[in-house]
Coordinates of C-alpha atoms (C1' of nucleotides) in Angstrom, one line a residue:
Chain A
M1 CA -7.2 -23.9 -18.4
N2 CA -5.4 -21.3 -16.3
Y3 CA -6.0 -19.4 -13.3
W4 CA -5.7 -15.2 -12.5
L5 CA -6.0 -13.4 -9.5
L6 CA -8.2 -10.4 -11.0
K7 CA -8.3 -7.4 -8.3
T8 CA -10.9 -4.8 -7.4
E9 CA -12.3 -2.1 -6.0
P10 CA -15.5 -3.9 -4.1
D11 CA -17.6 -0.5 -2.9
V12 CA -16.8 -0.1 -6.9
F13 CA -17.1 -3.9 -7.8
G14 CA -17.2 -6.8 -6.2
I15 CA -17.9 -10.0 -5.4
D16 CA -21.3 -9.4 -4.4
D17 CA -21.8 -7.7 -7.4
L18 CA -20.6 -10.4 -9.6
A19 CA -23.0 -13.6 -7.9
A20 CA -26.4 -10.3 -8.4
L21 CA -25.0 -10.6 -12.4
G22 CA -26.1 -14.7 -11.9
K23 CA -25.0 -16.1 -15.3
L24 CA -24.9 -12.3 -16.8
A25 CA -21.5 -11.7 -17.8
E26 CA -19.1 -8.9 -16.1
P27 CA -17.2 -7.1 -18.3
W28 CA -13.6 -6.7 -17.0
N29 CA -12.9 -3.3 -18.0
G30 CA -10.3 -0.4 -17.1
I31 CA -7.6 -2.2 -17.0
R32 CA -4.7 0.5 -18.1
N33 CA -1.6 -0.9 -17.4
Y34 CA 0.9 -2.9 -19.9
Q35 CA 2.1 -5.6 -17.6
A36 CA -1.9 -6.5 -16.8
R37 CA -3.0 -6.2 -20.6
N38 CA -0.5 -8.3 -21.6
I39 CA -2.2 -11.2 -20.1
I40 CA -5.4 -10.3 -20.5
R41 CA -4.4 -10.1 -24.6
D42 CA -2.6 -12.8 -24.7
Q43 CA -3.2 -15.8 -21.8
I44 CA -6.5 -14.7 -20.8
K45 CA -9.0 -17.4 -22.2
T46 CA -12.0 -19.0 -22.5
D47 CA -13.6 -20.7 -19.1
D48 CA -10.1 -19.9 -17.6
L49 CA -10.6 -19.1 -13.4
A50 CA -9.9 -16.3 -11.1
L51 CA -10.1 -15.1 -8.0
I52 CA -11.6 -12.9 -7.2
Y53 CA -9.2 -9.9 -4.5
H54 CA -10.7 -7.4 -2.8
S55 CA -8.6 -5.1 -2.5
S56 CA -8.1 -1.2 -0.9
C57 CA -11.3 -1.4 1.6
K58 CA -11.5 -2.6 5.0
N59 CA -11.7 -7.3 4.3
V60 CA -9.0 -7.2 2.3
G61 CA -8.7 -10.7 0.2
V62 CA -9.7 -13.0 -1.7
A63 CA -13.7 -13.1 -1.5
G64 CA -14.6 -15.4 -3.6
I65 CA -14.5 -17.0 -8.0
G66 CA -15.3 -15.9 -11.1
K67 CA -15.0 -17.4 -14.7
V68 CA -13.4 -16.5 -17.7
V69 CA -16.3 -16.6 -20.5
S70 CA -14.5 -14.4 -23.3
E71 CA -11.4 -13.8 -25.2
A72 CA -9.9 -10.6 -24.8
Y73 CA -11.8 -7.7 -27.0
V74 CA -10.8 -4.3 -27.3
D75 CA -12.4 -1.9 -24.4
P76 CA -14.5 -0.2 -26.0
D77 CA -13.7 2.8 -23.2
Q78 CA -10.5 4.3 -24.7
F79 CA -12.0 5.4 -27.6
D80 CA -14.7 7.2 -25.4
P81 CA -14.4 10.9 -24.1
E82 CA -16.6 10.6 -21.9
S83 CA -15.0 7.9 -19.8
V84 CA -13.0 7.8 -17.1
Y85 CA -10.8 5.4 -19.2
F86 CA -10.9 6.7 -22.6
D87 CA -7.2 7.4 -24.0
A88 CA -6.5 9.9 -26.4
K89 CA -3.8 7.8 -27.3
S90 CA -5.6 4.6 -28.7
S91 CA -6.9 4.5 -31.3
P92 CA -9.5 1.8 -33.2
E93 CA -6.9 1.5 -35.6
K94 CA -4.0 0.0 -32.8
P95 CA -6.0 -0.6 -29.9
K96 CA -4.0 -0.2 -27.2
W97 CA -6.3 -2.0 -24.3
F98 CA -8.3 -5.2 -23.8
R99 CA -10.5 -6.6 -21.8
F100 CA -12.7 -9.6 -20.9
D101 CA -15.8 -10.9 -20.0
L102 CA -16.2 -12.4 -16.5
R103 CA -19.3 -14.6 -15.1
F104 CA -19.6 -15.5 -11.5
V105 CA -18.8 -18.6 -9.9
K106 CA -18.8 -18.6 -6.2
K107 CA -19.2 -16.0 -2.9
F108 CA -15.9 -17.3 -0.5
S109 CA -18.3 -18.1 2.9
A110 CA -15.7 -15.6 4.1
I111 CA -12.8 -14.5 2.7
V112 CA -9.6 -15.7 2.2
S113 CA -7.6 -12.6 4.1
L114 CA -4.5 -10.7 2.4
P115 CA -2.9 -11.4 6.9
E116 CA -3.6 -15.2 5.9
I117 CA -2.4 -15.3 2.7
K118 CA 0.7 -13.7 4.4
S119 CA 0.7 -16.0 7.3
N120 CA 0.7 -18.9 5.1
P121 CA 4.8 -20.5 4.1
E122 CA 3.5 -22.2 1.1
L123 CA 1.5 -19.1 -0.7
A124 CA 4.8 -16.9 -0.2
N125 CA 5.5 -16.9 -3.4
M126 CA 2.1 -15.8 -5.2
V127 CA 3.0 -12.7 -7.3
L128 CA 0.3 -11.2 -4.5
L129 CA 2.8 -10.5 -2.1
K130 CA 6.4 -10.6 -4.9
Q131 CA 4.2 -7.2 -7.0
G132 CA 1.9 -5.2 -4.9
R133 CA 0.7 -3.0 -8.2
L134 CA -0.6 -5.8 -10.7
S135 CA -4.5 -5.9 -11.1
V136 CA -4.0 -9.1 -13.4
Q137 CA -1.9 -11.4 -12.5
P138 CA -1.5 -15.4 -12.5
V139 CA -1.3 -18.2 -9.6
K140 CA 0.1 -21.5 -9.9
D141 CA -2.1 -24.4 -9.2
N142 CA -1.0 -25.3 -6.2
E143 CA -1.8 -21.2 -5.1
W144 CA -5.2 -22.1 -6.5
K145 CA -6.0 -25.2 -4.5
L146 CA -4.7 -24.2 -1.4
I147 CA -6.8 -20.5 -0.8
C148 CA -9.9 -22.6 -2.4
Q149 CA -9.3 -25.9 1.1
L150 CA -8.7 -22.6 3.8
A151 CA -12.2 -20.8 2.2
Q152 CA -14.0 -24.1 2.5
R153 CA -12.9 -24.3 6.2
K154 CA -14.5 -21.5 6.8
S155 CA -17.5 -22.9 5.9
Chain M
dG1 C1' 17.9 7.1 -23.2
dC2 C1' 19.3 8.9 -18.9
dC3 C1' 16.3 10.2 -14.5
dA4 C1' 13.8 13.2 -11.7
dA5 C1' 9.0 15.0 -10.9
dC6 C1' 4.5 13.5 -10.5
dG7 C1' 0.4 10.1 -10.2
dT8 C1' -1.1 5.8 -9.1
dT9 C1' -2.1 1.7 -6.0
dG10 C1' -3.1 -0.1 -2.6
dG11 C1' -2.1 -1.8 2.9
dC12 C1' -2.3 -0.1 6.7
Chain Q
dG1 C1' -5.1 10.2 5.4
dC2 C1' -0.4 8.4 5.3
dC3 C1' 3.2 6.6 3.1
dA4 C1' 5.9 3.0 -0.3
dA5 C1' 6.5 0.8 -4.1
dC6 C1' 7.0 1.7 -8.8
dG7 C1' 4.7 2.8 -13.3
dT8 C1' 4.6 6.6 -16.8
dT9 C1' 5.8 11.4 -18.4
dG10 C1' 8.6 14.5 -20.6
dG11 C1' 12.7 17.1 -20.5
dC12 C1' 17.6 17.4 -22.0

DNA sequence: GCCAACGTTGGC
DNA sequence: GCCAACGTTGGC
């Protein structure tokens, strides 16, 4: 099983929105970056776990945990001219973009903030800190464990 | 295939 | 709202 970090803007869709769905899954759509696409298409598997990271907001950081409940599948939004995620260069024969379904697992009692992550030497190699703009990224076992511990400590 | 111009992400 | 980082586009 693998660990991931998924960025999302809480003003659009955050941990509370995922929690509100309960056991229903949310399609993690709209990823339009090739590096993130390749990770989704080739690496993300059912039962993997993901840190939900809130970006572009007041309290930036990891807000909770979600679980992958599908394999990668073709994102239908890319064929819908009405969708903001429409891509005229993609076709059903040769789809460019993929998505997967995510289910709520838990919300941290407090955000594990970006400054907190930055100040922890054991987290210095997180992709989050190395590569600012990747919205789907791998998390190492020890990083996962430590962030969960930091979250636990707040409760 | 290079690279300048442009667009987007995302922290602050 | 600013701007640095960096991905994408398109002319040549």
